[in-house]
Amino acid sequence: TVLQQVLTDGSEYGVKSELFSKVPRQKAVIEFSSPNIAKKFHIGHLRSTIVGNFIANLKVALGHEVIRINYLGDWGMQFGLLGVGFQRFGNEEKLKSSALQHLFEVYVQINKAAEDENTKKLAKDFFRKMEEQDEQTLSLWKQFRDFSIEEYIRIYKRLGVHFDEYSGESFYQEKSQEVLKMLEDKGLLQKTIKGTGIVDLSEKKDLSSFSTVMRSDGTSLYITRQFLIFFSRDLAAAIDRMNKHSCDTMIYVTDKSQSNHFQHLFQILKLMGYDWAERCQHVSFGLVQGMKTRRGEVIFLEDVLNEARLRVLQNMASAKTTKDIEDPVETADKVGLAALIIHDFRGLLSSDYQFSWDRALQSRGDTGVFLQYTHARLHSLEQMYGNEQLADVNVACLQEPDAISLLQHLLRYDEVLYRSSQDLQPKHLVSYLLTLSHLAAVAHKTLPVKGSAPELAQARLCLFQAARSVLANGMKLLGITPVTQM
């Protein structure tokens, strides 16, 4: 029954389980990744990107409708500084050829000059012009934004990630003013002696807990978040999304330093009379420490992806078992990414962890490399003996303990999907797939297809085919593209 089901349901195996029959289909908006434009893709955004992608993949697989949103840090004082920097040190040609690298260099240069009062004044003027919709400054800012998105899309493609919507802080300029007015009209906005606007979140209304939403000069306050997003803009964005998509749930994927921010955000929405705030959720994650490439401390994601690919290529070149692969660089890219994702997803998302290349890239340990290797091996077994259809296979001859263990494990796939769908933690699926790979590796040794009686060979082949199918399904949910050669 298990084998029949795996091979008939294909990519829907596990999802069609009874466990999900009572779960209502929903519409979810998921905000993740969200880098700052005009800056190279920072390694800090890798976790948000792969975690958000996993949650979106899982929900889609379970039949929910998902809208993936990338909320860019694309507004604020730093663009005043960058604009002045570009006018001083910028180069149009370099901007077109490698935008983020060039803007990064400009930013470093102008930051050195930023101590000077005149530069500060120019930067303030530039940003003020942006806010006043001055065409010339806005067109330069728009170039920064467009080139940044172009470069991000290229990296997302490499990560196997896509978005339905690119929005950003700039979009909520006017709407954030409307939100402040709504807060005022509802009597939620209080002014302190210094003129700062705050919202009282305490139960007894004694200001024992409050959130600052406006600076004393009237502009929205920077709340210390990883990328300093204006609070009232976040409120405006949440309200706008709910109006636009009328979704059942809204999920924000960011690091745990922002937990307070989201707690306040949801509380204020509720005070404003939006009951759907209870259906908003912050999925937080810890920090990655010790990520280094051979050139030293690393900040940029692309350097990490290139390093992973390089190390996998070197390992493949030195391994005796490596066959002639059609596209070794692309294969190494997929294996390297699998190594990064599994290394990241093995523990609880909220835990910080120490990154180690050696641990991530072991070919025989509990790693993404091992998952890819197992998948490639099972695939070549199928290629060698043809993919027979299940119709006339006598599975009753699968009596060995190793065959039974593998079958029992395949049977549990739906439980694992269910657990991950409940707490949105990828670790359940990761540990399931690692065990599946170990069981398959043992069975591959003890249950040979070659040299067995035709009926038995057929049944075993069928078992390995089912194992490979479930392994591939699970890997894809995690954001990993299974390779067929290694």
Coordinates of C-alpha atoms in Angstrom, one line a residue:
T1 CA 0.0 0.0 0.0
V2 CA 2.8 2.4 0.9
L3 CA 4.7 1.8 -2.3
Q4 CA 1.5 2.0 -4.4
Q5 CA 0.7 5.4 -2.7
V6 CA 4.2 6.9 -3.1
L7 CA 4.5 6.1 -6.7
T8 CA 0.9 7.0 -7.6
D9 CA 0.7 10.3 -5.7
G10 CA 4.2 11.4 -6.8
S11 CA 4.9 14.9 -5.6
E12 CA 1.6 15.0 -3.7
Y13 CA 2.5 12.0 -1.5
G14 CA 2.0 12.8 2.2
V15 CA 0.0 15.9 1.4
K16 CA -3.1 13.9 0.5
S17 CA -3.0 12.3 4.0
E18 CA -6.0 12.1 6.3
L19 CA -4.0 14.4 8.7
F20 CA -4.6 17.4 6.4
S21 CA -8.3 16.6 5.6
K22 CA -9.6 18.8 8.4
V23 CA -7.1 21.7 7.8
P24 CA -8.8 24.6 6.0
R25 CA -7.1 26.0 2.9
Q26 CA -6.0 29.5 3.6
K27 CA -4.4 32.5 2.0
A28 CA -1.1 33.6 3.5
V29 CA 1.1 36.7 2.9
I30 CA 4.7 36.0 3.8
E31 CA 7.2 38.8 4.0
F32 CA 10.8 37.6 3.9
S33 CA 14.4 38.4 2.8
S34 CA 13.9 42.2 2.6
P35 CA 17.4 43.5 2.0
N36 CA 18.3 47.2 1.9
I37 CA 18.7 48.5 -1.7
A38 CA 22.0 49.9 -2.9
K39 CA 23.8 47.5 -0.6
K40 CA 25.1 44.1 -1.6
F41 CA 23.1 41.1 -0.4
H42 CA 24.3 40.7 3.2
I43 CA 24.8 37.3 4.7
G44 CA 22.4 38.3 7.4
H45 CA 19.6 38.1 4.8
L46 CA 20.4 34.5 3.9
R47 CA 18.4 33.0 6.8
S48 CA 15.4 35.1 6.3
T49 CA 15.4 34.2 2.6
I50 CA 15.7 30.4 3.0
V51 CA 13.4 30.2 6.0
G52 CA 10.7 32.3 4.2
N53 CA 11.1 30.2 1.1
F54 CA 10.6 27.0 3.1
I55 CA 7.5 28.2 4.8
A56 CA 6.1 29.4 1.4
N57 CA 7.0 26.1 -0.3
L58 CA 5.4 24.1 2.5
K59 CA 2.1 26.1 2.5
V60 CA 1.8 25.8 -1.3
A61 CA 2.4 22.1 -1.2
L62 CA -0.4 21.8 1.4
G63 CA -2.8 23.6 -1.0
H64 CA -2.7 27.1 0.6
E65 CA -2.5 30.2 -1.5
V66 CA 0.7 32.1 -0.9
I67 CA 1.8 35.7 -1.7
R68 CA 5.6 36.1 -1.3
I69 CA 6.6 39.7 -0.5
N70 CA 10.0 41.2 -0.5
Y71 CA 9.8 44.4 1.6
L72 CA 12.9 46.4 0.6
G73 CA 14.7 49.0 2.7
D74 CA 14.5 51.7 0.1
W75 CA 13.9 55.0 1.9
G76 CA 15.5 57.1 4.5
M77 CA 18.3 59.4 5.4
Q78 CA 21.0 56.9 4.2
F79 CA 19.9 57.6 0.6
G80 CA 20.5 61.3 1.1
L81 CA 24.1 60.4 2.0
L82 CA 24.4 57.9 -0.9
G83 CA 22.9 60.5 -3.4
V84 CA 25.5 63.0 -2.4
G85 CA 28.2 60.3 -2.5
F86 CA 27.2 59.3 -6.0
Q87 CA 27.2 63.0 -7.2
R88 CA 30.8 63.2 -5.8
F89 CA 32.4 59.8 -6.5
G90 CA 29.9 58.0 -8.7
N91 CA 30.4 56.6 -12.2
E92 CA 27.5 55.9 -14.5
E93 CA 29.3 53.1 -16.4
K94 CA 30.2 51.2 -13.2
L95 CA 26.7 51.7 -11.9
K96 CA 25.4 49.9 -15.0
S97 CA 28.0 47.1 -15.0
S98 CA 28.0 46.2 -11.3
A99 CA 25.6 48.4 -9.4
L100 CA 25.8 47.0 -5.9
Q101 CA 29.6 46.7 -5.8
H102 CA 29.9 50.3 -7.1
L103 CA 27.3 51.7 -4.7
F104 CA 29.0 49.9 -1.8
E105 CA 32.3 51.6 -2.7
V106 CA 30.6 55.0 -3.0
Y107 CA 29.0 54.5 0.4
V108 CA 32.3 53.6 2.0
Q109 CA 33.9 56.7 0.6
I110 CA 31.1 59.1 1.5
N111 CA 30.9 57.7 5.0
K112 CA 34.4 58.8 5.6
A113 CA 33.4 62.3 4.6
A114 CA 30.2 62.2 6.6
E115 CA 31.8 63.6 9.7
D116 CA 32.1 66.9 7.9
E117 CA 29.1 69.3 8.7
N118 CA 28.8 70.4 5.1
T119 CA 28.4 66.8 3.8
K120 CA 25.8 66.2 6.5
K121 CA 23.8 69.2 5.4
L122 CA 24.0 68.2 1.7
A123 CA 22.8 64.7 2.6
K124 CA 19.8 66.2 4.6
D125 CA 19.0 68.4 1.6
F126 CA 19.1 65.5 -0.8
F127 CA 16.8 63.4 1.3
R128 CA 14.4 66.4 1.8
K129 CA 14.3 66.8 -2.0
M130 CA 13.4 63.1 -2.3
E131 CA 10.6 63.6 0.2
E132 CA 9.4 66.6 -1.7
Q133 CA 9.3 64.5 -4.9
D134 CA 12.0 66.5 -6.7
E135 CA 12.4 64.8 -10.1
Q136 CA 16.1 64.9 -10.4
T137 CA 16.9 63.4 -7.0
L138 CA 14.1 60.8 -7.4
S139 CA 15.3 59.7 -10.8
L140 CA 18.8 59.0 -9.3
W141 CA 17.2 57.1 -6.3
K142 CA 15.0 55.1 -8.8
Q143 CA 18.2 54.1 -10.7
F144 CA 19.7 52.8 -7.4
R145 CA 16.5 50.9 -6.7
D146 CA 16.0 49.3 -10.2
F147 CA 19.6 48.2 -10.5
S148 CA 19.6 46.8 -7.0
I149 CA 16.4 44.7 -7.7
E150 CA 17.9 43.4 -11.0
E151 CA 21.0 42.2 -9.1
Y152 CA 19.0 40.7 -6.3
I153 CA 16.8 38.8 -8.8
R154 CA 20.0 37.2 -10.2
I155 CA 21.0 36.0 -6.7
Y156 CA 17.5 34.8 -5.9
K157 CA 17.5 32.8 -9.1
R158 CA 20.7 31.1 -7.9
L159 CA 19.0 30.4 -4.6
G160 CA 15.9 29.0 -6.3
V161 CA 13.7 31.8 -4.7
H162 CA 11.1 34.0 -6.3
F163 CA 8.7 36.8 -5.1
D164 CA 5.3 37.7 -6.2
E165 CA 5.7 41.3 -5.1
Y166 CA 8.6 43.7 -4.5
S167 CA 7.3 46.5 -2.2
G168 CA 9.3 48.9 0.0
E169 CA 9.2 51.6 2.6
S170 CA 9.1 54.3 -0.2
F171 CA 5.6 53.0 -1.1
Y172 CA 4.2 53.9 2.3
Q173 CA 5.4 57.5 2.4
E174 CA 2.0 59.1 2.3
K175 CA 0.1 56.2 3.9
S176 CA 2.2 56.4 7.0
Q177 CA 1.0 59.9 7.6
E178 CA -2.6 58.7 7.3
V179 CA -1.8 56.0 10.0
L180 CA -0.5 58.7 12.3
K181 CA -3.7 60.6 11.8
M182 CA -5.8 57.5 12.5
L183 CA -3.9 56.9 15.7
E184 CA -4.6 60.5 16.7
D185 CA -8.3 60.4 15.8
K186 CA -8.7 57.2 17.9
G187 CA -6.9 58.9 20.8
L188 CA -4.1 56.4 20.8
L189 CA -1.3 58.8 20.0
Q190 CA 0.0 60.6 23.0
K191 CA 2.6 63.4 23.0
T192 CA 5.4 63.4 25.6
I193 CA 6.8 66.6 27.1
K194 CA 9.6 66.4 24.5
G195 CA 7.0 66.3 21.7
T196 CA 7.6 62.6 20.8
G197 CA 4.5 60.6 19.7
I198 CA 3.9 57.4 21.7
V199 CA 1.3 54.7 21.9
D200 CA 0.5 53.3 25.4
L201 CA 0.5 49.5 25.3
S202 CA 0.2 48.8 29.0
E203 CA -2.8 47.0 30.4
K204 CA -3.4 49.6 33.2
K205 CA -2.7 52.5 30.9
D206 CA 0.2 53.6 33.1
L207 CA 2.8 53.8 30.3
S208 CA 4.6 50.8 31.8
S209 CA 4.8 49.6 28.2
F210 CA 4.7 51.9 25.2
S211 CA 5.9 52.2 21.6
T212 CA 7.3 55.4 20.1
V213 CA 5.9 56.0 16.6
M214 CA 6.9 59.6 15.9
R215 CA 10.0 61.8 16.6
S216 CA 9.6 65.3 18.1
D217 CA 10.2 66.9 14.8
G218 CA 7.1 65.2 13.4
T219 CA 8.9 62.6 11.3
S220 CA 8.3 58.9 12.1
L221 CA 10.8 57.5 14.5
Y222 CA 13.5 55.0 13.6
I223 CA 12.8 51.9 15.7
T224 CA 16.0 49.9 16.1
R225 CA 15.4 47.1 13.7
Q226 CA 17.9 45.3 11.6
F227 CA 17.2 47.8 8.8
L228 CA 15.7 50.7 10.7
I229 CA 12.2 50.7 9.3
F230 CA 9.8 53.4 10.2
F231 CA 7.1 52.1 12.6
S232 CA 4.2 53.9 11.1
R233 CA 5.2 52.6 7.7
D234 CA 5.0 49.0 9.0
L235 CA 1.5 49.7 10.3
A236 CA 0.6 51.2 6.9
A237 CA 2.1 48.2 5.1
A238 CA 0.2 45.7 7.2
I239 CA -3.2 47.5 6.7
D240 CA -2.6 48.0 3.0
R241 CA -1.7 44.3 2.5
M242 CA -4.8 43.1 4.4
N243 CA -7.0 45.4 2.3
K244 CA -5.3 44.3 -0.9
H245 CA -5.1 40.6 -0.4
S246 CA -7.7 39.9 2.4
C247 CA -5.5 37.1 3.6
D248 CA -6.1 34.7 6.5
T249 CA -2.6 35.1 7.9
M250 CA 0.4 37.4 7.6
I251 CA 3.8 36.0 8.4
Y252 CA 7.0 38.1 8.9
V253 CA 10.3 36.3 8.8
T254 CA 13.1 38.3 10.5
D255 CA 15.8 37.8 13.1
K256 CA 14.8 37.6 16.8
S257 CA 16.2 41.0 17.7
Q258 CA 13.0 42.3 16.1
S259 CA 10.6 40.3 18.2
N260 CA 9.7 43.3 20.4
H261 CA 9.0 45.4 17.3
F262 CA 6.5 42.9 15.9
Q263 CA 4.8 42.4 19.3
H264 CA 4.2 46.1 19.5
L265 CA 3.1 46.3 15.8
F266 CA 0.5 43.6 16.3
Q267 CA -0.7 45.2 19.6
I268 CA -1.1 48.6 18.0
L269 CA -3.0 47.2 15.1
K270 CA -5.4 45.5 17.6
L271 CA -5.8 48.8 19.5
M272 CA -6.7 50.4 16.2
G273 CA -9.6 47.9 15.9
Y274 CA -8.0 45.5 13.4
D275 CA -9.0 42.1 14.8
W276 CA -7.0 40.3 12.1
A277 CA -3.9 41.4 14.0
E278 CA -4.3 38.2 16.0
R279 CA -3.7 36.2 12.8
C280 CA -0.3 37.9 12.2
Q281 CA 2.8 36.0 13.1
H282 CA 6.5 36.7 13.5
V283 CA 8.7 33.8 12.7
S284 CA 12.0 34.7 14.3
F285 CA 15.5 33.1 13.9
G286 CA 18.9 33.3 15.6
L287 CA 22.1 34.6 14.3
V288 CA 24.8 32.8 12.3
Q289 CA 28.3 33.2 13.8
G290 CA 31.7 32.6 12.3
M291 CA 31.0 32.7 8.6
K292 CA 34.4 33.1 6.9
T293 CA 35.6 32.5 3.4
R294 CA 39.3 31.9 2.6
R295 CA 39.6 35.7 2.2
G296 CA 38.6 36.3 5.8
E297 CA 35.4 37.5 7.5
V298 CA 32.5 37.5 5.1
I299 CA 29.7 39.9 4.8
F300 CA 28.3 39.2 1.3
L301 CA 26.1 36.3 0.4
E302 CA 27.5 35.8 -3.1
D303 CA 31.0 35.2 -1.6
V304 CA 29.6 32.5 0.5
L305 CA 27.7 30.8 -2.4
N306 CA 30.9 31.0 -4.5
E307 CA 33.0 29.5 -1.7
A308 CA 30.5 26.7 -1.2
R309 CA 30.6 25.9 -4.9
L310 CA 34.4 26.1 -5.0
R311 CA 34.8 23.7 -2.1
V312 CA 32.3 21.2 -3.5
L313 CA 34.1 21.3 -6.9
Q314 CA 37.4 20.6 -5.2
N315 CA 35.9 17.7 -3.2
M316 CA 34.3 16.3 -6.4
A317 CA 37.6 16.5 -8.2
S318 CA 39.5 14.6 -5.5
A319 CA 36.8 11.9 -5.0
K320 CA 37.4 8.6 -6.7
T321 CA 33.7 8.0 -7.3
T322 CA 33.0 11.1 -9.3
K323 CA 31.7 10.4 -12.8
D324 CA 32.1 12.7 -15.8
I325 CA 29.3 15.2 -15.0
E326 CA 27.7 17.2 -17.7
D327 CA 27.8 20.5 -15.9
P328 CA 30.1 20.2 -12.8
V329 CA 29.8 23.9 -11.9
E330 CA 26.0 23.9 -11.8
T331 CA 26.0 20.6 -9.9
A332 CA 28.5 22.0 -7.4
D333 CA 26.3 25.1 -7.0
K334 CA 23.3 23.0 -6.1
V335 CA 25.2 20.7 -3.7
G336 CA 26.9 23.7 -2.1
L337 CA 23.5 25.4 -1.5
A338 CA 22.1 22.1 -0.1
A339 CA 25.0 22.0 2.3
L340 CA 24.3 25.6 3.5
I341 CA 20.5 25.0 3.9
I342 CA 20.8 21.7 5.8
H343 CA 23.5 23.1 8.1
D344 CA 21.2 26.0 8.8
F345 CA 18.0 24.0 9.3
R346 CA 19.2 21.3 11.6
G347 CA 18.4 23.0 14.8
L348 CA 15.6 25.2 16.1
L349 CA 15.3 28.4 14.1
S350 CA 15.5 30.6 17.2
S351 CA 18.9 29.2 18.1
D352 CA 22.1 31.0 17.1
Y353 CA 24.7 28.7 15.6
Q354 CA 28.3 28.5 14.8
F355 CA 29.0 28.0 11.1
S356 CA 31.6 25.5 10.1
W357 CA 32.6 24.7 6.5
D358 CA 33.9 21.3 7.5
R359 CA 30.7 20.3 9.2
A360 CA 28.5 21.6 6.4
L361 CA 30.4 19.9 3.6
Q362 CA 31.0 16.4 5.1
S363 CA 30.0 13.8 2.5
R364 CA 29.1 11.1 5.0
G365 CA 27.7 13.1 7.9
D366 CA 24.2 14.5 8.4
T367 CA 24.7 17.1 5.7
G368 CA 23.1 18.4 2.5
V369 CA 26.0 16.9 0.6
F370 CA 24.9 13.4 1.9
L371 CA 21.3 14.0 0.9
Q372 CA 22.4 15.0 -2.7
Y373 CA 24.8 12.0 -2.9
T374 CA 22.0 9.6 -1.8
H375 CA 19.6 11.1 -4.3
A376 CA 22.1 10.9 -7.2
R377 CA 22.9 7.2 -6.3
L378 CA 19.3 6.2 -6.2
H379 CA 18.7 8.0 -9.5
S380 CA 21.6 6.2 -11.2
L381 CA 20.2 2.9 -9.9
E382 CA 16.9 3.7 -11.7
Q383 CA 18.7 4.7 -14.9
M384 CA 20.7 1.5 -14.9
Y385 CA 17.7 -0.9 -14.5
G386 CA 14.9 1.1 -16.1
N387 CA 11.9 2.6 -14.4
E388 CA 9.5 -0.3 -14.5
Q389 CA 5.9 0.4 -13.7
L390 CA 4.4 -0.9 -10.4
A391 CA 1.5 -2.8 -12.0
D392 CA 3.0 -6.3 -12.0
V393 CA 5.6 -6.0 -9.1
N394 CA 5.3 -8.6 -6.3
V395 CA 6.2 -6.5 -3.3
A396 CA 5.4 -9.4 -0.9
C397 CA 9.0 -10.6 -1.4
L398 CA 10.3 -7.5 0.5
Q399 CA 10.8 -9.4 3.8
E400 CA 14.2 -8.2 5.0
P401 CA 14.4 -6.0 8.1
D402 CA 16.2 -3.2 6.1
A403 CA 13.4 -3.2 3.6
I404 CA 10.7 -3.0 6.3
S405 CA 12.6 -0.2 8.1
L406 CA 12.7 1.9 4.9
L407 CA 9.0 1.2 4.3
Q408 CA 8.0 2.1 7.8
H409 CA 9.9 5.4 7.5
L410 CA 8.2 6.3 4.2
L411 CA 4.9 5.8 5.9
R412 CA 5.7 8.5 8.4
Y413 CA 6.3 11.3 5.9
D414 CA 2.9 12.9 6.4
E415 CA 3.4 13.2 10.2
V416 CA 6.6 15.1 9.6
L417 CA 4.9 17.5 7.1
Y418 CA 2.1 18.0 9.6
R419 CA 4.5 18.8 12.5
S420 CA 6.4 21.3 10.3
S421 CA 3.1 22.9 9.2
Q422 CA 2.1 23.4 12.8
D423 CA 5.2 25.1 14.1
L424 CA 6.9 26.2 10.8
Q425 CA 10.2 24.6 11.8
P426 CA 12.1 22.9 9.0
K427 CA 14.2 20.7 11.5
H428 CA 11.5 17.9 11.6
L429 CA 11.7 17.5 7.8
V430 CA 15.5 17.7 7.8
S431 CA 16.0 15.0 10.4
Y432 CA 13.4 12.8 8.6
L433 CA 15.3 13.2 5.2
L434 CA 18.6 12.4 6.9
T435 CA 17.3 9.3 8.4
L436 CA 15.6 8.3 5.1
S437 CA 19.0 8.7 3.4
H438 CA 20.8 6.6 6.0
L439 CA 18.2 3.8 5.7
A440 CA 18.4 4.0 1.9
A441 CA 22.2 3.8 2.1
V442 CA 22.0 0.7 4.3
A443 CA 19.4 -1.0 2.1
H444 CA 21.4 -0.2 -1.0
K445 CA 24.2 -2.3 0.4
T446 CA 22.2 -5.2 1.8
L447 CA 19.5 -5.5 -0.8
P448 CA 21.2 -5.7 -4.2
V449 CA 19.2 -5.3 -7.4
K450 CA 22.0 -6.7 -9.5
G451 CA 22.2 -10.5 -9.5
S452 CA 18.9 -11.0 -7.6
A453 CA 16.0 -13.1 -9.0
P454 CA 14.0 -10.9 -11.5
E455 CA 10.9 -10.7 -9.2
L456 CA 13.0 -9.7 -6.2
A457 CA 15.1 -7.2 -8.2
Q458 CA 11.9 -5.7 -9.4
A459 CA 10.5 -5.3 -5.9
R460 CA 13.7 -3.8 -4.6
L461 CA 14.0 -1.3 -7.5
C462 CA 10.4 -0.3 -6.7
L463 CA 11.4 0.4 -3.0
F464 CA 14.4 2.5 -4.0
Q465 CA 12.3 4.4 -6.5
A466 CA 9.8 5.3 -3.8
A467 CA 12.6 6.3 -1.4
R468 CA 14.1 8.6 -4.1
S469 CA 10.7 10.1 -4.9
V470 CA 10.0 11.1 -1.2
L471 CA 13.6 12.3 -0.7
A472 CA 13.3 14.6 -3.8
N473 CA 9.9 15.9 -2.6
G474 CA 11.3 16.8 0.8
M475 CA 14.4 18.4 -0.5
K476 CA 12.4 20.6 -2.9
L477 CA 10.3 21.8 0.1
L478 CA 13.5 22.9 1.9
G479 CA 14.5 24.9 -1.2
I480 CA 17.0 22.3 -2.5
T481 CA 17.2 21.2 -6.1
P482 CA 18.1 17.5 -6.2
V483 CA 21.0 16.5 -8.4
T484 CA 21.1 13.4 -10.5
Q485 CA 24.8 13.1 -10.9
M486 CA 27.6 13.7 -8.4

